[in-house]
PDB file of C-alpha atoms in Angstrom:
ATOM      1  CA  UNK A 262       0.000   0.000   0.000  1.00  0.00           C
ATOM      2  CA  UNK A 263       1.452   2.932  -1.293  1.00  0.00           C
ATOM      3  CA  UNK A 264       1.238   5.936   1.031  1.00  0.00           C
ATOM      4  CA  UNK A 265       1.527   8.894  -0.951  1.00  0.00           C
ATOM      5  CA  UNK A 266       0.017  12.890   0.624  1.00  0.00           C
ATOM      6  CA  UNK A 267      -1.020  16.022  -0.949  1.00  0.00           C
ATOM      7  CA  UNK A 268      -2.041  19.229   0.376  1.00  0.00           C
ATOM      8  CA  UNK A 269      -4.021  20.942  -0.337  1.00  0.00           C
ATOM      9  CA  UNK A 270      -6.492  18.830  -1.630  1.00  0.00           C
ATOM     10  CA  UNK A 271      -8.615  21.670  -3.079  1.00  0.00           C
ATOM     11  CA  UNK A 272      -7.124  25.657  -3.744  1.00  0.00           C
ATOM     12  CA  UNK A 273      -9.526  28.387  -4.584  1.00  0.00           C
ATOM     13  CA  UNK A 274      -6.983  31.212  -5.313  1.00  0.00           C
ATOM     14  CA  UNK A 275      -6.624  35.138  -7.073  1.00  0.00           C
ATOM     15  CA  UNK A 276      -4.609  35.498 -10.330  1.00  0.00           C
ATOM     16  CA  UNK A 277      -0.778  36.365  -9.678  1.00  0.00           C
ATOM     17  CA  UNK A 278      -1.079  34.709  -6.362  1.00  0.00           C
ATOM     18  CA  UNK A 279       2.281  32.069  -5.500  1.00  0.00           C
ATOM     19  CA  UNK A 280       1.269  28.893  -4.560  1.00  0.00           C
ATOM     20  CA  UNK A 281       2.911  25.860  -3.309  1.00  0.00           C
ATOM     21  CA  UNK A 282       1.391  22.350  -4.272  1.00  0.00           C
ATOM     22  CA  UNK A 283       2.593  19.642  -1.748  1.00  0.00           C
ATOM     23  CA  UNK A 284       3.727  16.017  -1.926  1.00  0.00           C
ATOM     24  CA  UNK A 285       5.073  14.077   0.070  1.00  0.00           C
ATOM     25  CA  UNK A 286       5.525  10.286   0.317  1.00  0.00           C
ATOM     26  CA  UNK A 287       6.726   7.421   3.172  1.00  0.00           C
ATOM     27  CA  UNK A 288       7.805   4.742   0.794  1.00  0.00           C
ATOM     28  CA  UNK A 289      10.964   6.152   0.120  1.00  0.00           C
ATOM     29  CA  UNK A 290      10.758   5.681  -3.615  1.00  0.00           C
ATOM     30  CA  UNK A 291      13.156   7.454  -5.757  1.00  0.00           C
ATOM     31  CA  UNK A 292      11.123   7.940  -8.989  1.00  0.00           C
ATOM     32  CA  UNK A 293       8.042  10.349  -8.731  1.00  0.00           C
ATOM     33  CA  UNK A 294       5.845  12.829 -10.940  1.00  0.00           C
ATOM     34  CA  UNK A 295       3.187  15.547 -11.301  1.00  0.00           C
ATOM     35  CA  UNK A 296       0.529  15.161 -14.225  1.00  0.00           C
ATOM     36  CA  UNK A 297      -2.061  18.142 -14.790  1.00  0.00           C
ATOM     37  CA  UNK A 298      -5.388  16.350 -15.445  1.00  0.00           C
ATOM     38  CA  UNK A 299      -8.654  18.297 -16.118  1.00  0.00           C
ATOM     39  CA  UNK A 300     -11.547  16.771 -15.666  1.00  0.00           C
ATOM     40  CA  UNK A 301     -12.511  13.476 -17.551  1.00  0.00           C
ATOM     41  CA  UNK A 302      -9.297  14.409 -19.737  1.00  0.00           C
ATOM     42  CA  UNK A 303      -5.986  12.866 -20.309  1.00  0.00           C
ATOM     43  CA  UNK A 304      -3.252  12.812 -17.779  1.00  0.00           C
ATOM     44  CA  UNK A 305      -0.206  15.080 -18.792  1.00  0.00           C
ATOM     45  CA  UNK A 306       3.371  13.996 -17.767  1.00  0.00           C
ATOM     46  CA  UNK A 307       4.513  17.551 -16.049  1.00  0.00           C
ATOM     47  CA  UNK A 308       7.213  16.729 -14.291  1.00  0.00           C
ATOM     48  CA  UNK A 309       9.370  14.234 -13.333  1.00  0.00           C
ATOM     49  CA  UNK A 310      12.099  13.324 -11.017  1.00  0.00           C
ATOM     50  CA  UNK A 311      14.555  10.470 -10.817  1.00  0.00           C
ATOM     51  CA  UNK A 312      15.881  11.477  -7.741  1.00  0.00           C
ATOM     52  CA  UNK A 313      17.289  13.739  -5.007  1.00  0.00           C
ATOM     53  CA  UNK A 314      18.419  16.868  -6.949  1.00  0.00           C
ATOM     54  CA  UNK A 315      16.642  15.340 -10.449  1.00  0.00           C
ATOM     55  CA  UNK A 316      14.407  17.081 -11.712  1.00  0.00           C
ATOM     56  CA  UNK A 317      13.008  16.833 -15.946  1.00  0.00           C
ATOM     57  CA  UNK A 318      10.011  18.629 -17.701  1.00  0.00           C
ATOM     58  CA  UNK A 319       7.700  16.495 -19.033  1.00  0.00           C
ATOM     59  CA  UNK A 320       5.636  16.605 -21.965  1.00  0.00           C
ATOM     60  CA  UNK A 321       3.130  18.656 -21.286  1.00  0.00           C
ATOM     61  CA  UNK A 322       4.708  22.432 -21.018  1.00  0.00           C
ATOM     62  CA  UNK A 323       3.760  24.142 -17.947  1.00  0.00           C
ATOM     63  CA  UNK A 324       5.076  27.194 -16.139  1.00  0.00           C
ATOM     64  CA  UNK A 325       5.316  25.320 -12.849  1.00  0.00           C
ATOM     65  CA  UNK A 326       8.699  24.123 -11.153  1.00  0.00           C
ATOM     66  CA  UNK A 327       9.624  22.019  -9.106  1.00  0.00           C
ATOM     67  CA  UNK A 328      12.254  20.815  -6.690  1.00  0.00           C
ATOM     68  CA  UNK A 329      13.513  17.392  -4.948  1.00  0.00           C
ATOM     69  CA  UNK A 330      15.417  18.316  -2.154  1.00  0.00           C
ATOM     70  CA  UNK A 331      14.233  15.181  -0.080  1.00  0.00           C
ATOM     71  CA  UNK A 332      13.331  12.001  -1.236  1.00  0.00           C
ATOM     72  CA  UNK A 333      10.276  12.328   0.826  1.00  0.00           C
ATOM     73  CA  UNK A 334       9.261  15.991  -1.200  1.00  0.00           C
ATOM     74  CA  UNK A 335       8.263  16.397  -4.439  1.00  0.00           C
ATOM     75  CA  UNK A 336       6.647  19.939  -3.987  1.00  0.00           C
ATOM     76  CA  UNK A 337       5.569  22.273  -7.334  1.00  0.00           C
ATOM     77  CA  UNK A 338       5.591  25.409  -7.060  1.00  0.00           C
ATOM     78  CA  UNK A 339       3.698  28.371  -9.313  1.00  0.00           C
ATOM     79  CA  UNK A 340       5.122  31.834  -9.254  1.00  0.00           C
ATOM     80  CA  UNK A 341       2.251  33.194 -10.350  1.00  0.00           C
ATOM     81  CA  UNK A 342      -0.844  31.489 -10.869  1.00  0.00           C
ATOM     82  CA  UNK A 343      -3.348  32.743 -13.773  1.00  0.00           C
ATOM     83  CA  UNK A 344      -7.033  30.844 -14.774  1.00  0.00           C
ATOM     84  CA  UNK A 345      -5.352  28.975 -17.112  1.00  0.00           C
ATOM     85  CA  UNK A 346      -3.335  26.687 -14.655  1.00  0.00           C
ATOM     86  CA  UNK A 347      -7.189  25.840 -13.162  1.00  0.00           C
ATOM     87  CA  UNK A 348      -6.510  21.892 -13.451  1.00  0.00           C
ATOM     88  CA  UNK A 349      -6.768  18.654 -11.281  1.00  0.00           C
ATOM     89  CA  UNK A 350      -2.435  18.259 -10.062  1.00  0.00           C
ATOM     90  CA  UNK A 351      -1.682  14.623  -9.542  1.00  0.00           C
ATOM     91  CA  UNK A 352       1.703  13.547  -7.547  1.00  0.00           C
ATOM     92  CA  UNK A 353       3.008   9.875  -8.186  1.00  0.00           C
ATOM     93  CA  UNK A 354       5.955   8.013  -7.683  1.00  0.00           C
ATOM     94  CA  UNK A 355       6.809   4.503  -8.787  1.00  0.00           C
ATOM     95  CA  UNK A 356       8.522   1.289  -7.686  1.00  0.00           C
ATOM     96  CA  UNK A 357       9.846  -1.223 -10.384  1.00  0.00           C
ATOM     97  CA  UNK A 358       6.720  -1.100 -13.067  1.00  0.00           C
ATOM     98  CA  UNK A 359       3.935   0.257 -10.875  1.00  0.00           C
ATOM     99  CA  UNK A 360       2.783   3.907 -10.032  1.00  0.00           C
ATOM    100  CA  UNK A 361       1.164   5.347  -6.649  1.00  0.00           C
ATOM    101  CA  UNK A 362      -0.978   8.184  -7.190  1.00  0.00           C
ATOM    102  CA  UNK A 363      -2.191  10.754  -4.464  1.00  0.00           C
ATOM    103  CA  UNK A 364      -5.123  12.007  -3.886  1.00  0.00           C
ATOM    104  CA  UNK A 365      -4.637  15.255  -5.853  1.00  0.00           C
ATOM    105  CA  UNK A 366      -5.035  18.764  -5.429  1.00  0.00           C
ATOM    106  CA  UNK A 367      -7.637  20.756  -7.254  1.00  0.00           C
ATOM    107  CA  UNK A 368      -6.573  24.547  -8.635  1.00  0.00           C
ATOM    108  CA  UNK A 369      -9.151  26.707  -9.537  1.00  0.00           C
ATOM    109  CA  UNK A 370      -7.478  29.938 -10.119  1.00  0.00           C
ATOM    110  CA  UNK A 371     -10.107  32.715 -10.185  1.00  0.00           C
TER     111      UNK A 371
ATOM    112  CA  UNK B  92       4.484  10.217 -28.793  1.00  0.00           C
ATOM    113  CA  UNK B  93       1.124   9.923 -26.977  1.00  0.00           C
ATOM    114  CA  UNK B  94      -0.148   6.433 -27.456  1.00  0.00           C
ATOM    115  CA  UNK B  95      -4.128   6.367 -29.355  1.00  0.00           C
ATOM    116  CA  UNK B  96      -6.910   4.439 -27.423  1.00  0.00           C
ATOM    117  CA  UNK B  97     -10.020   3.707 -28.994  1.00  0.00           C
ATOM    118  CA  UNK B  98     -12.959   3.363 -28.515  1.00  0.00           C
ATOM    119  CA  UNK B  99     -13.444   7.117 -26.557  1.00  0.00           C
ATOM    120  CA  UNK B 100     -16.247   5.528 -24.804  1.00  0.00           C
ATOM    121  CA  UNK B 101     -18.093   2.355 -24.167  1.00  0.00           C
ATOM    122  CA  UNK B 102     -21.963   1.808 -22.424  1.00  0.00           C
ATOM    123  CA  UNK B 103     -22.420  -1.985 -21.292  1.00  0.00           C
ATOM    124  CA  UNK B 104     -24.979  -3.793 -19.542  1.00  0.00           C
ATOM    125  CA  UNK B 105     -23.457  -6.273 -16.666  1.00  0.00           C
ATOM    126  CA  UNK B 106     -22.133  -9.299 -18.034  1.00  0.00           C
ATOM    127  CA  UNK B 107     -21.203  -7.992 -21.209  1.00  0.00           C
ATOM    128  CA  UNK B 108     -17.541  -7.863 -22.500  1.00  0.00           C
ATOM    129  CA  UNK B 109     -15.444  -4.720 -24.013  1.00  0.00           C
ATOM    130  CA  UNK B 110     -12.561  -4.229 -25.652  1.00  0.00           C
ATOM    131  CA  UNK B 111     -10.031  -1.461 -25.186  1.00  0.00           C
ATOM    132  CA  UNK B 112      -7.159  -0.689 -27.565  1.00  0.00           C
ATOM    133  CA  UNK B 113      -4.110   1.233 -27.526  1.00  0.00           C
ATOM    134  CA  UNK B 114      -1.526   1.940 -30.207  1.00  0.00           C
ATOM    135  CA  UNK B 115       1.818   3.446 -30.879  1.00  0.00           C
ATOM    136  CA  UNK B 116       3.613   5.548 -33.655  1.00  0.00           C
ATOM    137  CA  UNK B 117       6.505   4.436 -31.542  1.00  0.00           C
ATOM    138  CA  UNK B 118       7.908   0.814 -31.314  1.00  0.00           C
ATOM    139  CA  UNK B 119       6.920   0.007 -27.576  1.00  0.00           C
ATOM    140  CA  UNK B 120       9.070  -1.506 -24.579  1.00  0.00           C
ATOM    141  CA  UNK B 121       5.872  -2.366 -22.850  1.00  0.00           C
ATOM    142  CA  UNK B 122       2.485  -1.237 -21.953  1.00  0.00           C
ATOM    143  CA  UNK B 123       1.212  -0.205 -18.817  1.00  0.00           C
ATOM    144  CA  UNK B 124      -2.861  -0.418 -17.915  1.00  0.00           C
ATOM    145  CA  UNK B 125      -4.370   1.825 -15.352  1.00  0.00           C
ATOM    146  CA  UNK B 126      -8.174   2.606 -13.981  1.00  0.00           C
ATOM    147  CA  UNK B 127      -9.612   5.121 -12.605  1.00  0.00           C
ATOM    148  CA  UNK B 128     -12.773   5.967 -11.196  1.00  0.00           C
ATOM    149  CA  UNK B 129     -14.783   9.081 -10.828  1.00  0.00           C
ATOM    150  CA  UNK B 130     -13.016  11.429  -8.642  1.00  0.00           C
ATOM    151  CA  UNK B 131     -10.099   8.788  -7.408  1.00  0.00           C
ATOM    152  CA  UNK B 132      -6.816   8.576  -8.220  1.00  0.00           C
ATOM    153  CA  UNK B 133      -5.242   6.150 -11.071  1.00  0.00           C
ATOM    154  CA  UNK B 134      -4.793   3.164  -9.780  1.00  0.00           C
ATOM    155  CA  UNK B 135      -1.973   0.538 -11.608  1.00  0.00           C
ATOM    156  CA  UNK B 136      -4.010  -2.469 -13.487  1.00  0.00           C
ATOM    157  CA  UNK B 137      -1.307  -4.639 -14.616  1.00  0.00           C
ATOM    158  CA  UNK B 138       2.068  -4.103 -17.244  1.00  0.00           C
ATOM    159  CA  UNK B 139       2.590  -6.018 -20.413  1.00  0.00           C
ATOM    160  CA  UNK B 140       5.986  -6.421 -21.250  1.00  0.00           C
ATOM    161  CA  UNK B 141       7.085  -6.786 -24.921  1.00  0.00           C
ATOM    162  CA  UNK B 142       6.787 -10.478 -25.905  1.00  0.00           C
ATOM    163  CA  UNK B 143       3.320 -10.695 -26.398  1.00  0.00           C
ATOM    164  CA  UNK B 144       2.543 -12.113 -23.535  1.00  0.00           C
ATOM    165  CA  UNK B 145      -1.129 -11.894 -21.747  1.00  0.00           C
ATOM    166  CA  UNK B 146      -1.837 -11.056 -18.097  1.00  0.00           C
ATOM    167  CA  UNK B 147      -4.769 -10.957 -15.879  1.00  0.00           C
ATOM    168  CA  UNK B 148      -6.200  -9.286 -13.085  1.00  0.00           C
ATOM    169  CA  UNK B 149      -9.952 -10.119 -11.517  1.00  0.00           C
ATOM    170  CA  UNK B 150     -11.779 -10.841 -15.055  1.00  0.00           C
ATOM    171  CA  UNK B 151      -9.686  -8.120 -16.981  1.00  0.00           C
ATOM    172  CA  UNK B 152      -6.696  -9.526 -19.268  1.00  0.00           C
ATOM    173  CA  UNK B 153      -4.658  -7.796 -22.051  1.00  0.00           C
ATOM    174  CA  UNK B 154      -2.502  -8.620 -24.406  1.00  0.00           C
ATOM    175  CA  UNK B 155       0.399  -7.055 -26.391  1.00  0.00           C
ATOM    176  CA  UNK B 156       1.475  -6.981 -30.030  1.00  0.00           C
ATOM    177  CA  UNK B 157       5.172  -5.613 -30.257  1.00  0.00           C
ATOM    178  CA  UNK B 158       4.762  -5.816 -33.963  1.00  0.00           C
ATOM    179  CA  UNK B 159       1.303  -4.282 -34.272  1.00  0.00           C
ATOM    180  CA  UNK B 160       2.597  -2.290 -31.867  1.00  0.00           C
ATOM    181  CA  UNK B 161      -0.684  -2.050 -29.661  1.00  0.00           C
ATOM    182  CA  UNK B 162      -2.264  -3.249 -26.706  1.00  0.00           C
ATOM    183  CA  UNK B 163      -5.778  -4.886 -25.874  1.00  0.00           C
ATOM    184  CA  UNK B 164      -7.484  -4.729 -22.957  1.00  0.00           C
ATOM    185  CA  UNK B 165      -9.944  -7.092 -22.272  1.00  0.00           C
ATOM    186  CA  UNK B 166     -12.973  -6.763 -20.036  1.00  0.00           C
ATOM    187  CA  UNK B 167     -14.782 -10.208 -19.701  1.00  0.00           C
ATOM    188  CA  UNK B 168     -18.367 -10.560 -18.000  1.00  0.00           C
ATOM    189  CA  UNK B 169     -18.434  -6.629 -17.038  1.00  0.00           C
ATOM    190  CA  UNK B 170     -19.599  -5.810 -13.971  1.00  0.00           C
ATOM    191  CA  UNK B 171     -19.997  -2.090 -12.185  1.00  0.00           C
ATOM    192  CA  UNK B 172     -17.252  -1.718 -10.467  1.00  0.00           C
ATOM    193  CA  UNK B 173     -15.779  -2.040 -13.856  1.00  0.00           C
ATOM    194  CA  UNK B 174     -16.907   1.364 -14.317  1.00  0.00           C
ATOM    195  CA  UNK B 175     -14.363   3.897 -14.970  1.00  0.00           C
ATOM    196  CA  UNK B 176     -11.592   5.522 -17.227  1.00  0.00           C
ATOM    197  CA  UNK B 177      -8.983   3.536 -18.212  1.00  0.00           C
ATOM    198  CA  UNK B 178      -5.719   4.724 -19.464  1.00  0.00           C
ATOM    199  CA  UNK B 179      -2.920   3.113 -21.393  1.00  0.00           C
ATOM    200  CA  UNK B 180       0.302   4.519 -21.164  1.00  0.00           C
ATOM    201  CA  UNK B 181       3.694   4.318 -22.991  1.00  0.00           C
ATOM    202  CA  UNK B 182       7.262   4.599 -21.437  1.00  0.00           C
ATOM    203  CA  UNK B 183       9.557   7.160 -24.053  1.00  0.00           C
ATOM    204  CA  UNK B 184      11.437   6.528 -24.872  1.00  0.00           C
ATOM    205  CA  UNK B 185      11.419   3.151 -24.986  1.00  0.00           C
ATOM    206  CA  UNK B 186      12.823   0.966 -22.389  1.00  0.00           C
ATOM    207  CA  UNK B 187      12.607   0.980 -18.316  1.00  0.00           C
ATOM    208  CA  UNK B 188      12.933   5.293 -18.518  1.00  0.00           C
ATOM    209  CA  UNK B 189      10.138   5.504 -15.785  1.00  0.00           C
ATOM    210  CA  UNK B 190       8.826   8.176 -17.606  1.00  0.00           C
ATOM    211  CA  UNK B 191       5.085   7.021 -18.623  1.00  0.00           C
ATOM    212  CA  UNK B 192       2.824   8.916 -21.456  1.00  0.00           C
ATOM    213  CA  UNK B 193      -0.491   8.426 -21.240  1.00  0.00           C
ATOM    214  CA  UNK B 194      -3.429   7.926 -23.933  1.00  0.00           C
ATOM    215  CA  UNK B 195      -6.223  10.267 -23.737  1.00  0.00           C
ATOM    216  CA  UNK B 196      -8.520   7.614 -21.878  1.00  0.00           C
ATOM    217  CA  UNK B 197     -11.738   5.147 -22.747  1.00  0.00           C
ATOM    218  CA  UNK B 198     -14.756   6.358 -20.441  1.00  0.00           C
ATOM    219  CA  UNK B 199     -16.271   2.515 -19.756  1.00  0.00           C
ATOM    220  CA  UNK B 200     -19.962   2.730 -18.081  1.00  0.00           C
ATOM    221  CA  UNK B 201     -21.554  -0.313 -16.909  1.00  0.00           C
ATOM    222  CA  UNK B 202     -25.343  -0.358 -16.378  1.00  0.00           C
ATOM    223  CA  UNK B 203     -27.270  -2.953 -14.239  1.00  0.00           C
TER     224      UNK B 203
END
């Protein structure tokens, strides 16, 4: 059982506002990611992190970073959030062939 | 780069059976099979490696084609907790990368 956190879980927030999405996880699994899903829609690879210190865009553009200072941490972070970033954010990591999703965190950006 | 799944969407009664297919542009290192329900999170089906080989899980099997270069997801005697999105998704490149692409999803809706 894969015990993977994020917080918030839901964000109402103002355009230009900084915001922080968290994840954390207690399996100690290297690999982990962020997809932007909206609803009923595809997920999008956003980023992705090998690592402590690793850290790759994915496919998806976005104007988010992100850092991996801890294994535990996977947090994304946008500078300045506009309507268009209103999205479901999805954390996973991934041992061997098999990915753990959390519970998500949903943006609306007003 | 994004693998294709068709159909978009599938209505069954219980009991019936569906089909679910994904393809590649790309040649494919394996296939990976996830569901998700309304409002959850993904959650991992099974992985078909290259080989062709055929797995199972509850009354749900697939099967891969590395030469076809597609996958087929079977749903056998459907019943509504089968109910669902499920995604197909691609590692690119190929190989063990970790880095999965996902299809754009098949919305499957059983009805009693």
């Amino acid at each position: 059982e894969a015990d993977i956190y994020q917080t918030p879980r839901y964000l109402v927030i103002g355009t230009g506002k900084k915001i922080t999405l968290e994840c954390s996880q207690t399996m100690g699994h290297d690999k982990m990611y962020w997809y932007q899903q909206d609803p009923g829609m595809e997920l999008h690879l956003i980023h992705y992190s090998y690592g402590v210190n690793s850290t790759e865009k994915g496919d998806l553009s976005s104007e988010s970073t992100v850092s991996r200072i801890r294994t535990e941490h996977f947090p994304l972070t946008l500078e300045s959030a506009r309507p268009s970033h209103t999205s479901q954010y999805l954390c996973a990591t991934r041992l061997i062939n098999e990915q753990f999703f959390g519970p998500g965190t949903r943006l609306t950006v007003l | 780069q994004q693998p294709v799944q068709s159909p978009q969407a599938v209505i069954l009664r219980e009991g019936e059976d569906a089909v679910i297919n994904c393809s590649s542009s790309k040649a494919l290192y394996s296939v990976h099979w996830y569901r998700q329900k309304h409002g959850e999170a993904p959650v991992f089906l099974m992985i078909l490696l290259k080989g062709g080989e055929q797995k199972g899980h509850e009354k749900i099997s697939a099967s891969f084609n590395e030469k076809k270069q597609q996958s087929s997801l079977y749903l056998t005697a459907s019943q509504l907790s089968y109910s669902g999105t499920y995604f197909c998704g691609t590692e690119i490149p190929p190989g063990n990368t970790g880095k999965l692409i996902f299809g754009q999803g098949t919305t499957l809706q059983v009805k009693p």
